[in-house]
Amino acid sequence: LAVMSIQDIPFKCSLCPAGYKTASQLTKHMNSKHIEGESGKAGECKEMCGDVQCGKVLSSAKTLAKHVKTVHRICSVCSDLFKSHNEKAKHMLTHTFCFLCDKNFLFESKLKRHNMQKHGHL
């Protein structure tokens, strides 16, 4: 690996510490990592949510972390917080499981309807 000196990186981003050897690399960086703010000047960092169904673009890594924590890892039924999406998905099944007849449902509304029709209660 060759070590590059600061002089070898003539194209520096004015908004973050990134630097590039060519103007086209810097332009690509600016277009992918920075978006225009309300003032019309580039400045806010783009961060895209990793959830394919969500795809939300947030203004910074900090707001992305908050988005993931509040939207994707908190149970909408009991508000428990989980370390991963998989952990939350497993947990969600506890809210859609009929303990009287060992049936599992994908949606809470289906479980409620099942309980009313089969067991006479919610």
XYZ file of C-alpha atoms in Angstrom:
122
model
C 0.000 0.000 0.000
C 1.321 3.391 -0.964
C 1.059 6.154 1.579
C -0.372 9.382 0.199
C 0.698 12.751 1.506
C -1.694 15.654 1.954
C -0.227 17.195 -1.242
C -1.374 14.105 -3.202
C -4.999 14.965 -2.389
C -5.669 18.286 -4.100
C -9.480 18.054 -4.195
C -10.880 18.428 -0.684
C -14.523 18.495 0.338
C -15.456 21.807 1.916
C -18.144 20.167 4.033
C -16.380 17.156 5.559
C -12.821 15.778 5.911
C -12.942 13.777 2.635
C -10.312 14.409 -0.018
C -9.750 13.052 -3.536
C -7.079 12.890 -6.236
C -9.444 14.006 -9.020
C -12.203 16.576 -9.429
C -14.566 13.882 -10.740
C -14.099 11.844 -7.551
C -14.932 14.917 -5.456
C -18.009 15.641 -7.610
C -19.201 12.054 -7.172
C -18.709 12.394 -3.410
C -20.633 15.674 -3.286
C -23.544 14.219 -5.260
C -23.768 11.069 -3.161
C -22.982 12.366 0.331
C -24.224 15.945 0.468
C -27.620 17.423 -0.377
C -28.872 20.960 -0.664
C -30.277 22.433 2.498
C -33.021 25.037 2.740
C -30.530 27.755 1.842
C -29.893 26.071 -1.519
C -26.274 25.368 -0.640
C -24.858 21.887 -0.199
C -24.201 21.097 3.395
C -26.347 18.385 4.856
C -25.047 14.817 4.707
C -27.277 12.189 3.136
C -27.825 8.981 5.042
C -30.181 6.348 3.666
C -32.105 3.939 5.857
C -30.983 0.370 5.244
C -34.524 -0.982 5.414
C -35.441 -1.711 1.793
C -39.142 -1.064 2.365
C -38.432 2.260 4.086
C -35.699 3.808 1.932
C -35.962 7.112 3.817
C -33.117 9.593 3.299
C -32.109 11.453 6.449
C -29.983 14.533 6.905
C -27.173 13.015 9.005
C -25.823 9.858 10.590
C -27.220 11.081 13.911
C -30.762 11.443 12.558
C -30.434 8.077 10.788
C -29.511 6.402 14.084
C -32.485 8.038 15.798
C -34.786 7.003 12.920
C -33.688 3.367 13.072
C -34.001 3.279 16.855
C -37.434 4.852 16.988
C -39.043 3.505 13.811
C -37.524 0.130 13.099
C -36.485 -1.373 16.429
C -39.283 -0.367 18.804
C -42.292 -2.625 19.175
C -45.399 -0.755 18.104
C -47.510 -2.787 20.540
C -45.560 -2.704 23.827
C -42.743 -0.194 23.059
C -39.909 -2.616 23.857
C -36.602 -1.713 22.152
C -34.594 -4.420 20.353
C -30.968 -4.758 19.293
C -31.849 -5.872 15.766
C -34.683 -6.088 13.268
C -34.602 -9.901 13.526
C -34.972 -9.767 17.301
C -37.937 -7.426 16.921
C -39.533 -9.666 14.264
C -39.329 -12.685 16.582
C -40.782 -10.612 19.406
C -43.694 -9.388 17.268
C -44.893 -12.983 16.981
C -45.619 -12.937 20.717
C -48.257 -10.293 20.061
C -49.887 -12.308 17.307
C -49.899 -15.759 18.932
C -53.070 -17.381 20.253
C -52.112 -19.176 23.439
C -55.451 -21.000 23.573
C -55.012 -22.953 20.345
C -51.312 -22.474 19.451
C -51.958 -20.536 16.225
C -49.771 -17.703 15.010
C -50.946 -14.754 12.922
C -48.963 -12.235 10.915
C -51.100 -9.305 12.023
C -52.545 -8.332 15.378
C -55.884 -7.561 13.696
C -56.094 -11.169 12.451
C -55.446 -12.462 15.980
C -58.184 -10.210 17.391
C -60.654 -11.430 14.777
C -59.651 -15.035 15.479
C -60.143 -14.568 19.231
C -63.593 -13.062 18.716
C -64.713 -15.762 16.277
C -63.146 -18.813 17.952
C -62.951 -17.860 21.616
C -65.599 -15.142 22.028
C -63.210 -12.457 23.384
C -60.332 -10.179 22.394
